[in-house]
PDB file of C-alpha atoms in Angstrom:
ATOM      1  CA  MET H 176      -1.644 -33.418   4.199  1.00 96.00           C
ATOM      2  CA  ARG H 177       0.275 -32.228   1.171  1.00 96.00           C
ATOM      3  CA  ILE H 178      -0.351 -28.557   1.093  1.00 98.00           C
ATOM      4  CA  LEU H 179       0.521 -25.995  -1.722  1.00 98.00           C
ATOM      5  CA  VAL H 180       1.432 -22.469  -0.420  1.00 98.00           C
ATOM      6  CA  THR H 181       2.087 -19.277  -2.354  1.00 97.00           C
ATOM      7  CA  GLY H 182       3.672 -16.259  -0.752  1.00 95.00           C
ATOM      8  CA  SER H 183       5.323 -18.548   1.730  1.00 94.00           C
ATOM      9  CA  SER H 184       8.089 -16.172   2.439  1.00 92.00           C
ATOM     10  CA  GLY H 185       5.887 -13.503   3.795  1.00 93.00           C
ATOM     11  CA  MET H 186       4.708 -12.865   7.237  1.00 94.00           C
ATOM     12  CA  VAL H 187       1.595 -15.124   7.163  1.00 96.00           C
ATOM     13  CA  GLY H 188       3.222 -17.547   4.753  1.00 96.00           C
ATOM     14  CA  THR H 189       6.264 -18.057   7.065  1.00 96.00           C
ATOM     15  CA  ALA H 190       4.191 -18.804  10.237  1.00 96.00           C
ATOM     16  CA  LEU H 191       1.875 -20.978   8.239  1.00 97.00           C
ATOM     17  CA  VAL H 192       4.639 -23.280   6.697  1.00 97.00           C
ATOM     18  CA  ARG H 193       6.345 -23.505  10.234  1.00 97.00           C
ATOM     19  CA  SER H 194       3.213 -24.447  11.781  1.00 97.00           C
ATOM     20  CA  CYS H 195       2.291 -27.056   8.989  1.00 97.00           C
ATOM     21  CA  THR H 196       5.626 -28.618   8.970  1.00 96.00           C
ATOM     22  CA  ALA H 197       5.644 -28.928  12.867  1.00 97.00           C
ATOM     23  CA  SER H 198       2.317 -30.907  12.628  1.00 96.00           C
ATOM     24  CA  GLY H 199       3.826 -33.255  10.169  1.00 96.00           C
ATOM     25  CA  ASP H 200       2.174 -31.893   6.978  1.00 97.00           C
ATOM     26  CA  ASP H 201       4.142 -31.896   3.693  1.00 96.00           C
ATOM     27  CA  VAL H 202       4.599 -28.230   2.283  1.00 97.00           C
ATOM     28  CA  VAL H 203       5.102 -27.510  -1.319  1.00 96.00           C
ATOM     29  CA  ARG H 204       6.103 -23.770  -1.894  1.00 96.00           C
ATOM     30  CA  LEU H 205       5.668 -22.012  -4.904  1.00 96.00           C
ATOM     31  CA  VAL H 206       8.418 -19.966  -5.628  1.00 94.00           C
ATOM     32  CA  ARG H 207       9.434 -17.102  -8.184  1.00 91.00           C
ATOM     33  CA  GLU H 208      13.215 -18.066  -8.798  1.00 89.00           C
ATOM     34  CA  ARG H 209      13.970 -21.187 -10.435  1.00 87.00           C
ATOM     35  CA  PRO H 210      14.693 -23.698  -7.334  1.00 85.00           C
ATOM     36  CA  ARG H 211      17.999 -25.254  -7.017  1.00 81.00           C
ATOM     37  CA  PRO H 212      18.198 -28.842  -8.100  1.00 77.00           C
ATOM     38  CA  ASP H 213      18.625 -29.904  -4.515  1.00 75.00           C
ATOM     39  CA  ALA H 214      16.043 -27.696  -3.161  1.00 79.00           C
ATOM     40  CA  LYS H 215      13.337 -29.934  -1.849  1.00 84.00           C
ATOM     41  CA  ASN H 216       9.398 -29.006  -2.275  1.00 90.00           C
ATOM     42  CA  GLU H 217       9.996 -25.889  -3.945  1.00 93.00           C
ATOM     43  CA  VAL H 218       8.133 -25.390  -7.387  1.00 94.00           C
ATOM     44  CA  TYR H 219       8.552 -22.648  -9.900  1.00 94.00           C
ATOM     45  CA  TRP H 220       5.696 -20.202 -10.948  1.00 95.00           C
ATOM     46  CA  SER H 221       5.455 -16.908 -12.489  1.00 94.00           C
ATOM     47  CA  PRO H 222       2.114 -15.149 -12.374  1.00 91.00           C
ATOM     48  CA  SER H 223       3.097 -12.525 -14.653  1.00 88.00           C
ATOM     49  CA  GLU H 224       3.880 -15.154 -17.159  1.00 90.00           C
ATOM     50  CA  GLY H 225       1.107 -17.248 -16.590  1.00 91.00           C
ATOM     51  CA  GLU H 226       3.482 -20.197 -15.925  1.00 93.00           C
ATOM     52  CA  ILE H 227       3.324 -22.946 -13.134  1.00 95.00           C
ATOM     53  CA  ASP H 228       5.620 -26.109 -13.500  1.00 92.00           C
ATOM     54  CA  VAL H 229       2.835 -28.193 -12.892  1.00 92.00           C
ATOM     55  CA  ALA H 230       4.807 -31.595 -13.583  1.00 90.00           C
ATOM     56  CA  SER H 231       6.612 -30.904 -10.401  1.00 91.00           C
ATOM     57  CA  LEU H 232       3.566 -30.521  -8.258  1.00 92.00           C
ATOM     58  CA  GLY H 233       2.513 -33.979  -7.512  1.00 91.00           C
ATOM     59  CA  HIS H 234      -0.547 -34.674  -5.372  1.00 94.00           C
ATOM     60  CA  ILE H 235      -1.945 -31.778  -3.556  1.00 96.00           C
ATOM     61  CA  ASP H 236      -4.750 -32.303  -0.904  1.00 97.00           C
ATOM     62  CA  ALA H 237      -5.034 -28.298  -0.142  1.00 98.00           C
ATOM     63  CA  ALA H 238      -3.884 -25.020  -1.624  1.00 98.00           C
ATOM     64  CA  VAL H 239      -3.289 -21.734   0.199  1.00 98.00           C
ATOM     65  CA  HIS H 240      -2.875 -18.750  -1.823  1.00 97.00           C
ATOM     66  CA  LEU H 241      -1.244 -15.782  -0.083  1.00 97.00           C
ATOM     67  CA  ALA H 242       0.908 -14.107  -2.690  1.00 94.00           C
ATOM     68  CA  GLY H 243       0.223 -10.459  -3.710  1.00 92.00           C
ATOM     69  CA  ALA H 244       1.920  -6.912  -3.549  1.00 92.00           C
ATOM     70  CA  SER H 245       1.349  -5.081  -0.333  1.00 90.00           C
ATOM     71  CA  ILE H 246      -1.254  -2.447  -0.176  1.00 91.00           C
ATOM     72  CA  ALA H 247       0.942  -0.557   2.167  1.00 84.00           C
ATOM     73  CA  GLY H 248       4.064  -0.381   0.145  1.00 81.00           C
ATOM     74  CA  GLY H 249       3.858   2.910  -1.230  1.00 83.00           C
ATOM     75  CA  ARG H 250       1.689   5.744  -2.469  1.00 89.00           C
ATOM     76  CA  TRP H 251      -1.309   4.726  -4.619  1.00 94.00           C
ATOM     77  CA  THR H 252      -0.211   5.923  -7.911  1.00 94.00           C
ATOM     78  CA  ARG H 253      -1.716   4.551 -11.003  1.00 94.00           C
ATOM     79  CA  SER H 254       1.029   2.178 -11.625  1.00 95.00           C
ATOM     80  CA  ARG H 255       1.017   0.959  -7.677  1.00 95.00           C
ATOM     81  CA  LYS H 256      -2.665   0.277  -8.064  1.00 95.00           C
ATOM     82  CA  ALA H 257      -2.345  -1.514 -10.922  1.00 95.00           C
ATOM     83  CA  LEU H 258       0.374  -3.746  -9.270  1.00 95.00           C
ATOM     84  CA  ILE H 259      -1.909  -4.134  -6.252  1.00 95.00           C
ATOM     85  CA  ARG H 260      -4.719  -5.277  -8.479  1.00 95.00           C
ATOM     86  CA  ASN H 261      -2.846  -7.362 -10.786  1.00 95.00           C
ATOM     87  CA  SER H 262      -0.861  -9.305  -8.465  1.00 94.00           C
ATOM     88  CA  ARG H 263      -3.852 -10.512  -6.880  1.00 95.00           C
ATOM     89  CA  VAL H 264      -6.287 -11.204  -9.871  1.00 96.00           C
ATOM     90  CA  ASN H 265      -3.650 -12.744 -12.130  1.00 95.00           C
ATOM     91  CA  GLY H 266      -2.165 -15.197  -9.409  1.00 96.00           C
ATOM     92  CA  THR H 267      -5.444 -16.102  -8.041  1.00 97.00           C
ATOM     93  CA  ARG H 268      -6.734 -16.961 -11.595  1.00 97.00           C
ATOM     94  CA  LEU H 269      -3.656 -18.838 -12.576  1.00 97.00           C
ATOM     95  CA  ILE H 270      -3.655 -20.788  -9.115  1.00 97.00           C
ATOM     96  CA  SER H 271      -7.515 -21.444  -9.470  1.00 97.00           C
ATOM     97  CA  GLN H 272      -7.121 -22.688 -13.135  1.00 97.00           C
ATOM     98  CA  THR H 273      -3.943 -24.962 -12.270  1.00 97.00           C
ATOM     99  CA  LEU H 274      -5.857 -26.721  -9.585  1.00 97.00           C
ATOM    100  CA  ALA H 275      -9.166 -27.129 -11.590  1.00 97.00           C
ATOM    101  CA  ASN H 276      -7.114 -29.005 -14.214  1.00 96.00           C
ATOM    102  CA  MET H 277      -5.437 -31.497 -11.783  1.00 96.00           C
ATOM    103  CA  ASP H 278      -6.404 -35.141 -11.303  1.00 94.00           C
ATOM    104  CA  PRO H 279      -7.174 -35.721  -8.763  1.00 95.00           C
ATOM    105  CA  ARG H 280      -7.689 -32.212  -7.596  1.00 96.00           C
ATOM    106  CA  PRO H 281      -7.144 -30.785  -4.098  1.00 97.00           C
ATOM    107  CA  GLY H 282     -10.025 -30.633  -1.731  1.00 97.00           C
ATOM    108  CA  VAL H 283      -9.825 -26.892  -0.728  1.00 98.00           C
ATOM    109  CA  LEU H 284      -8.138 -23.594  -1.822  1.00 98.00           C
ATOM    110  CA  VAL H 285      -7.873 -20.943   0.917  1.00 98.00           C
ATOM    111  CA  SER H 286      -7.546 -17.756  -1.135  1.00 96.00           C
ATOM    112  CA  PRO H 287      -7.718 -14.586   1.270  1.00 94.00           C
ATOM    113  CA  SER H 288      -9.257 -11.412   0.611  1.00 96.00           C
ATOM    114  CA  ALA H 289      -9.349  -8.314   2.928  1.00 96.00           C
ATOM    115  CA  ALA H 290     -11.800  -6.890   5.646  1.00 97.00           C
ATOM    116  CA  GLU H 291     -11.510  -3.706   3.211  1.00 96.00           C
ATOM    117  CA  TYR H 292     -14.031  -5.448   1.191  1.00 97.00           C
ATOM    118  CA  TYR H 293     -16.767  -3.801   3.060  1.00 98.00           C
ATOM    119  CA  GLY H 294     -15.429  -0.098   2.552  1.00 97.00           C
ATOM    120  CA  ASP H 295     -16.346   2.692   5.113  1.00 97.00           C
ATOM    121  CA  ARG H 296     -19.418   1.605   6.615  1.00 97.00           C
ATOM    122  CA  GLY H 297     -19.444   3.613  10.125  1.00 97.00           C
ATOM    123  CA  ASN H 298     -21.127   1.708  12.928  1.00 97.00           C
ATOM    124  CA  GLU H 299     -22.904  -0.816  10.538  1.00 98.00           C
ATOM    125  CA  PRO H 300     -22.192  -4.302  11.791  1.00 98.00           C
ATOM    126  CA  LEU H 301     -20.765  -6.214   8.963  1.00 98.00           C
ATOM    127  CA  THR H 302     -21.226 -10.055   8.484  1.00 98.00           C
ATOM    128  CA  GLU H 303     -20.259 -12.077   5.404  1.00 98.00           C
ATOM    129  CA  GLU H 304     -23.677 -11.475   3.962  1.00 97.00           C
ATOM    130  CA  SER H 305     -23.030  -7.590   3.884  1.00 98.00           C
ATOM    131  CA  GLU H 306     -22.785  -6.172   0.357  1.00 97.00           C
ATOM    132  CA  ARG H 307     -19.480  -4.717  -0.921  1.00 97.00           C
ATOM    133  CA  GLY H 308     -18.487  -1.300  -0.190  1.00 97.00           C
ATOM    134  CA  GLU H 309     -17.160   1.681  -2.420  1.00 96.00           C
ATOM    135  CA  GLY H 310     -13.592   2.277  -3.140  1.00 96.00           C
ATOM    136  CA  PHE H 311     -10.383   0.912  -4.810  1.00 96.00           C
ATOM    137  CA  LEU H 312      -9.588  -1.783  -1.918  1.00 97.00           C
ATOM    138  CA  PRO H 313     -13.555  -2.993  -2.084  1.00 97.00           C
ATOM    139  CA  GLU H 314     -13.078  -3.340  -6.037  1.00 97.00           C
ATOM    140  CA  VAL H 315      -9.809  -5.216  -5.715  1.00 97.00           C
ATOM    141  CA  ALA H 316     -11.076  -7.564  -2.896  1.00 97.00           C
ATOM    142  CA  GLU H 317     -14.150  -8.396  -5.146  1.00 97.00           C
ATOM    143  CA  LEU H 318     -12.044  -9.041  -8.145  1.00 97.00           C
ATOM    144  CA  TRP H 319      -9.553 -10.983  -6.052  1.00 96.00           C
ATOM    145  CA  GLU H 320     -12.438 -13.477  -4.818  1.00 98.00           C
ATOM    146  CA  THR H 321     -14.011 -13.687  -8.418  1.00 97.00           C
ATOM    147  CA  SER H 322     -10.690 -14.690  -9.770  1.00 97.00           C
ATOM    148  CA  ALA H 323     -11.030 -18.028  -7.955  1.00 97.00           C
ATOM    149  CA  GLN H 324     -14.128 -19.198  -9.890  1.00 97.00           C
ATOM    150  CA  PRO H 325     -12.198 -21.663 -12.027  1.00 97.00           C
ATOM    151  CA  ALA H 326     -11.664 -23.563  -8.809  1.00 98.00           C
ATOM    152  CA  ARG H 327     -15.148 -23.349  -7.672  1.00 98.00           C
ATOM    153  CA  ASP H 328     -16.386 -24.417 -11.092  1.00 98.00           C
ATOM    154  CA  ALA H 329     -14.152 -27.426 -10.815  1.00 98.00           C
ATOM    155  CA  GLY H 330     -15.944 -28.478  -7.596  1.00 97.00           C
ATOM    156  CA  ILE H 331     -13.122 -27.235  -5.169  1.00 98.00           C
ATOM    157  CA  ARG H 332     -14.123 -25.628  -1.790  1.00 98.00           C
ATOM    158  CA  VAL H 333     -12.618 -22.280  -1.935  1.00 98.00           C
ATOM    159  CA  VAL H 334     -12.521 -20.149   1.391  1.00 98.00           C
ATOM    160  CA  HIS H 335     -11.896 -16.435   1.174  1.00 98.00           C
ATOM    161  CA  THR H 336     -10.334 -15.432   4.521  1.00 98.00           C
ATOM    162  CA  ARG H 337     -11.069 -11.622   4.804  1.00 98.00           C
ATOM    163  CA  PHE H 338      -8.413 -10.510   6.834  1.00 97.00           C
ATOM    164  CA  GLY H 339      -8.263  -7.781   9.405  1.00 96.00           C
ATOM    165  CA  LEU H 340      -5.212  -5.870  10.622  1.00 96.00           C
ATOM    166  CA  ILE H 341      -2.922  -8.893  11.286  1.00 96.00           C
ATOM    167  CA  LEU H 342      -0.942  -8.459  14.335  1.00 96.00           C
ATOM    168  CA  ASP H 343       2.790  -9.689  14.669  1.00 93.00           C
ATOM    169  CA  SER H 344       5.785  -7.660  15.626  1.00 83.00           C
ATOM    170  CA  SER H 345       7.959  -9.357  13.084  1.00 80.00           C
ATOM    171  CA  GLY H 346       6.198  -7.398  10.374  1.00 80.00           C
ATOM    172  CA  GLY H 347       3.027  -5.999   8.845  1.00 82.00           C
ATOM    173  CA  ALA H 348       1.487  -2.545  10.365  1.00 85.00           C
ATOM    174  CA  LEU H 349       2.428  -3.324  14.097  1.00 87.00           C
ATOM    175  CA  ALA H 350       5.924  -3.498  13.166  1.00 85.00           C
ATOM    176  CA  LYS H 351       5.820   0.070  11.681  1.00 84.00           C
ATOM    177  CA  MET H 352       3.640   1.338  14.599  1.00 86.00           C
ATOM    178  CA  GLN H 353       6.144   0.489  17.158  1.00 85.00           C
ATOM    179  CA  LEU H 354       8.760   2.941  16.804  1.00 82.00           C
ATOM    180  CA  PRO H 355       6.617   5.912  16.983  1.00 86.00           C
ATOM    181  CA  PHE H 356       4.791   4.668  20.048  1.00 87.00           C
ATOM    182  CA  LYS H 357       8.027   3.578  21.697  1.00 86.00           C
ATOM    183  CA  THR H 358       9.269   7.252  21.514  1.00 83.00           C
ATOM    184  CA  GLY H 359       5.977   8.669  22.932  1.00 82.00           C
ATOM    185  CA  LEU H 360       4.744   9.692  19.247  1.00 81.00           C
ATOM    186  CA  GLY H 361       2.001   7.053  19.071  1.00 86.00           C
ATOM    187  CA  ALA H 362      -1.178   8.755  17.925  1.00 90.00           C
ATOM    188  CA  LYS H 363      -4.900   7.922  17.045  1.00 93.00           C
ATOM    189  CA  MET H 364      -5.782   8.329  13.247  1.00 94.00           C
ATOM    190  CA  GLY H 365      -8.259  11.270  12.539  1.00 94.00           C
ATOM    191  CA  GLY H 366     -10.986  11.075  15.157  1.00 93.00           C
ATOM    192  CA  GLY H 367     -10.286   7.634  16.303  1.00 95.00           C
ATOM    193  CA  ARG H 368     -13.898   6.613  16.160  1.00 96.00           C
ATOM    194  CA  GLN H 369     -13.374   4.361  13.170  1.00 97.00           C
ATOM    195  CA  TRP H 370     -13.774   0.574  13.872  1.00 98.00           C
ATOM    196  CA  TRP H 371     -10.255  -1.341  13.332  1.00 97.00           C
ATOM    197  CA  PRO H 372     -10.775  -5.046  12.450  1.00 97.00           C
ATOM    198  CA  TRP H 373      -7.584  -7.002  13.953  1.00 97.00           C
ATOM    199  CA  ILE H 374      -6.486 -10.445  14.249  1.00 98.00           C
ATOM    200  CA  ALA H 375      -3.464 -11.896  15.926  1.00 97.00           C
ATOM    201  CA  LEU H 376      -1.182 -13.703  13.477  1.00 97.00           C
ATOM    202  CA  ASP H 377      -1.414 -16.925  15.506  1.00 97.00           C
ATOM    203  CA  ASP H 378      -5.109 -17.014  14.935  1.00 98.00           C
ATOM    204  CA  VAL H 379      -4.575 -16.357  11.222  1.00 98.00           C
ATOM    205  CA  VAL H 380      -2.759 -19.603  11.041  1.00 98.00           C
ATOM    206  CA  GLY H 381      -5.201 -21.309  13.230  1.00 98.00           C
ATOM    207  CA  VAL H 382      -8.020 -19.864  10.891  1.00 98.00           C
ATOM    208  CA  ILE H 383      -6.372 -20.864   7.567  1.00 98.00           C
ATOM    209  CA  ARG H 384      -5.694 -24.536   9.087  1.00 98.00           C
ATOM    210  CA  PHE H 385      -9.113 -24.610  10.526  1.00 98.00           C
ATOM    211  CA  ALA H 386     -10.694 -23.784   7.136  1.00 98.00           C
ATOM    212  CA  ILE H 387      -8.420 -26.555   5.465  1.00 98.00           C
ATOM    213  CA  THR H 388      -9.905 -29.318   7.500  1.00 96.00           C
ATOM    214  CA  ASN H 389     -13.545 -27.803   8.191  1.00 96.00           C
ATOM    215  CA  GLY H 390     -15.840 -28.691   5.388  1.00 95.00           C
ATOM    216  CA  SER H 391     -18.435 -26.367   6.690  1.00 93.00           C
ATOM    217  CA  LEU H 392     -16.559 -23.264   5.755  1.00 97.00           C
ATOM    218  CA  GLU H 393     -16.870 -22.026   2.201  1.00 97.00           C
ATOM    219  CA  GLY H 394     -17.012 -18.624   0.470  1.00 98.00           C
ATOM    220  CA  PRO H 395     -15.938 -15.440   2.421  1.00 98.00           C
ATOM    221  CA  VAL H 396     -15.100 -15.747   5.920  1.00 98.00           C
ATOM    222  CA  ASN H 397     -14.475 -12.575   8.184  1.00 98.00           C
ATOM    223  CA  THR H 398     -11.015 -13.606   9.618  1.00 98.00           C
ATOM    224  CA  VAL H 399     -11.068 -10.867  12.530  1.00 98.00           C
ATOM    225  CA  ALA H 400     -11.088 -11.347  16.323  1.00 98.00           C
ATOM    226  CA  PRO H 401     -14.345 -10.931  18.133  1.00 98.00           C
ATOM    227  CA  GLY H 402     -12.816  -8.356  20.491  1.00 97.00           C
ATOM    228  CA  LEU H 403     -13.370  -5.611  17.902  1.00 96.00           C
ATOM    229  CA  VAL H 404     -12.037  -1.799  18.903  1.00 97.00           C
ATOM    230  CA  ARG H 405     -12.220   1.659  17.663  1.00 97.00           C
ATOM    231  CA  ASN H 406      -8.943   3.135  16.310  1.00 96.00           C
ATOM    232  CA  ALA H 407      -8.546   5.104  19.669  1.00 96.00           C
ATOM    233  CA  GLN H 408      -8.746   2.150  21.857  1.00 96.00           C
ATOM    234  CA  PHE H 409      -6.390   0.205  19.629  1.00 96.00           C
ATOM    235  CA  THR H 410      -4.050   3.433  20.130  1.00 95.00           C
ATOM    236  CA  GLU H 411      -4.539   3.424  24.019  1.00 94.00           C
ATOM    237  CA  ALA H 412      -3.980  -0.460  24.259  1.00 95.00           C
ATOM    238  CA  LEU H 413      -0.655  -0.459  22.071  1.00 94.00           C
ATOM    239  CA  ALA H 414       0.752   2.491  24.222  1.00 93.00           C
ATOM    240  CA  ARG H 415      -0.336   0.728  27.314  1.00 93.00           C
ATOM    241  CA  ALA H 416       1.406  -2.514  26.012  1.00 92.00           C
ATOM    242  CA  LEU H 417       4.593  -0.710  25.348  1.00 91.00           C
ATOM    243  CA  SER H 418       4.318   1.462  28.646  1.00 91.00           C
ATOM    244  CA  ARG H 419       4.628   4.581  26.793  1.00 90.00           C
ATOM    245  CA  PRO H 420       2.019   7.485  26.565  1.00 85.00           C
ATOM    246  CA  ALA H 421      -0.296   8.135  23.824  1.00 83.00           C
ATOM    247  CA  PHE H 422      -1.694  11.769  23.779  1.00 83.00           C
ATOM    248  CA  LEU H 423      -1.414  12.798  20.190  1.00 86.00           C
ATOM    249  CA  SER H 424      -3.659  12.809  17.283  1.00 89.00           C
ATOM    250  CA  ALA H 425      -3.010  12.748  13.682  1.00 90.00           C
ATOM    251  CA  PRO H 426      -5.417  15.051  11.818  1.00 91.00           C
ATOM    252  CA  GLY H 427      -7.203  13.464   9.002  1.00 93.00           C
ATOM    253  CA  PHE H 428      -6.404  15.961   6.525  1.00 88.00           C
ATOM    254  CA  VAL H 429      -2.555  15.736   7.371  1.00 90.00           C
ATOM    255  CA  LEU H 430      -2.893  11.732   6.743  1.00 90.00           C
ATOM    256  CA  LYS H 431      -4.614  12.382   3.394  1.00 91.00           C
ATOM    257  CA  LEU H 432      -2.144  14.560   2.338  1.00 89.00           C
ATOM    258  CA  ALA H 433       0.761  12.551   3.030  1.00 88.00           C
ATOM    259  CA  MET H 434      -0.673   9.338   2.022  1.00 90.00           C
ATOM    260  CA  GLY H 435      -3.529  10.094  -0.230  1.00 92.00           C
ATOM    261  CA  GLN H 436      -6.511   7.603  -0.712  1.00 93.00           C
ATOM    262  CA  MET H 437      -4.456   5.047   1.095  1.00 92.00           C
ATOM    263  CA  ALA H 438      -5.098   6.934   4.407  1.00 92.00           C
ATOM    264  CA  GLU H 439      -8.634   7.145   3.606  1.00 94.00           C
ATOM    265  CA  GLU H 440      -9.462   3.389   2.804  1.00 94.00           C
ATOM    266  CA  ILE H 441      -6.876   1.913   5.329  1.00 93.00           C
ATOM    267  CA  LEU H 442      -6.389   4.372   8.259  1.00 93.00           C
ATOM    268  CA  LEU H 443      -9.645   6.324   8.424  1.00 95.00           C
ATOM    269  CA  SER H 444     -12.202   4.129   7.290  1.00 97.00           C
ATOM    270  CA  SER H 445     -14.557   2.239   9.734  1.00 97.00           C
ATOM    271  CA  GLN H 446     -15.459  -1.504   9.330  1.00 97.00           C
ATOM    272  CA  ARG H 447     -17.180  -3.161  12.086  1.00 98.00           C
ATOM    273  CA  VAL H 448     -16.687  -6.504  10.936  1.00 98.00           C
ATOM    274  CA  LEU H 449     -17.959  -9.525  12.789  1.00 98.00           C
ATOM    275  CA  PRO H 450     -16.545 -12.921  12.762  1.00 98.00           C
ATOM    276  CA  ASP H 451     -19.919 -14.599  12.318  1.00 98.00           C
ATOM    277  CA  LYS H 452     -18.930 -17.747  10.127  1.00 98.00           C
ATOM    278  CA  LEU H 453     -16.005 -18.644  12.405  1.00 98.00           C
ATOM    279  CA  GLU H 454     -17.845 -18.460  15.582  1.00 97.00           C
ATOM    280  CA  GLU H 455     -20.781 -20.447  13.996  1.00 97.00           C
ATOM    281  CA  ALA H 456     -18.122 -23.162  12.639  1.00 97.00           C
ATOM    282  CA  GLY H 457     -16.597 -23.362  16.244  1.00 97.00           C
ATOM    283  CA  TYR H 458     -13.389 -21.890  16.065  1.00 98.00           C
ATOM    284  CA  GLU H 459     -11.883 -20.980  19.206  1.00 98.00           C
ATOM    285  CA  PHE H 460      -9.599 -17.912  19.243  1.00 98.00           C
ATOM    286  CA  LEU H 461      -6.507 -17.972  21.018  1.00 97.00           C
ATOM    287  CA  TYR H 462      -6.256 -14.289  21.373  1.00 98.00           C
ATOM    288  CA  PRO H 463      -9.929 -12.925  21.281  1.00 98.00           C
ATOM    289  CA  GLN H 464      -9.181  -9.684  23.123  1.00 98.00           C
ATOM    290  CA  LEU H 465      -6.559  -7.100  22.188  1.00 97.00           C
ATOM    291  CA  ASP H 466      -4.710  -6.478  25.181  1.00 97.00           C
ATOM    292  CA  ALA H 467      -3.787 -10.211  25.397  1.00 97.00           C
ATOM    293  CA  ALA H 468      -2.939 -10.142  21.947  1.00 96.00           C
ATOM    294  CA  LEU H 469      -0.635  -7.436  21.977  1.00 95.00           C
ATOM    295  CA  GLU H 470       1.123  -8.651  25.120  1.00 94.00           C
ATOM    296  CA  HIS H 471       1.738 -12.072  23.304  1.00 94.00           C
ATOM    297  CA  VAL H 472       3.239 -10.742  20.180  1.00 92.00           C
ATOM    298  CA  LEU H 473       5.122  -8.152  21.943  1.00 91.00           C
ATOM    299  CA  ARG H 474       6.619 -10.699  24.432  1.00 85.00           C
ATOM    300  CA  ARG H 475       7.387 -12.838  21.351  1.00 74.00           C
ATOM    301  CA  ARG H 476       9.156 -10.019  19.865  1.00 65.00           C
ATOM    302  CA  ASP H 477      11.291  -9.787  23.219  1.00 63.00           C
ATOM    303  CA  GLU H 478      11.892 -13.285  23.550  1.00 63.00           C
ATOM    304  CA  ASP H 479      12.968 -13.534  19.899  1.00 63.00           C
ATOM    305  CA  ALA H 480      15.325 -10.579  20.580  1.00 53.00           C
TER     306      ALA H 480
END
C-alpha cells in the first residue's frame, strides 16, 4: 500500500514507518520543512498556513495522521492550551479536506484521539459508546475527532484510535518515569486508586495497521490493552521491572501545585477504558498484560543501548 503519514518523526510515527517499510509498504511522509530535491517520499505541509503540496502526493491508499503538540510539553498556560488544541484541530481539518478533494480518495484515515476523552470517571467501565467527560482534554479530544468530518462526508472510513498511555522506553511518559524509579524515588500518584489505561508501542503500531486493513473498524476505537491497572499497580509493576523499591507516594495536592490542571487531568484522573471494538474485531494483542509489556520495552532499551 501507499500510506501517507504525518508526525512521522515522533515516537509512534517512527515505529509505524519502520514497520510499514519493512512490510513493503510505500510510505509518504508529510514534513514541515521543504524537502531536499533528492529526498524520497517527503512532501511539504504547513498546518498553521493551511498548506499541503498536493501535487507531490500522488496516489494514496491510506492516511495516518499523528501530528500534534505534546500534551505534557509544559504547564498548561493559556497559550500552551491553544497550541495543544490548534495543532490537533487545524492539522486534522487540513488533512481531512485534502483527502476529501483527492481523486481517487484514500479508503481510510486513521486519526488518533485520546483515552482522556472520557475525563475523570472513577470506576465506571468506559466503552466507545460512553459519553465525553468534562475538562480541557475531553473538549480537545472531541474537537480533534470532529475535525475529521470532511473526510467522513467524502465517504472515507475514519478511525479514531483513542490512545492510552503508550509504553516505550525511547520516549513518552515511560522514558520520563525511568530515572526517578531507577533511583528508588518511584511513587504512586495521589491515592493510586485511579485507573491508568496503557498500551505497548508495538500494539499501537499493530492497531493502526489493523485499522487500515480491517474495514469493520470505524469511528472511535479504544486503543488500550485489556490488562487494565490502577496507578498503584502500575507503580509496583514498573518498580518490579527495574528491580527497585517503590514505597513513596506523591500527594495529589503537591502534584496540582507543581503541574496545575495537567496533573488533575493526566496523572490523577481515572479512566477505566475497555478495548471493546478491538476485541470484537479480532485484534490479538501482543502484550495484553502490563508485566510482559514492561519487560519487553525495557529489554529492548537495553538491547538498543
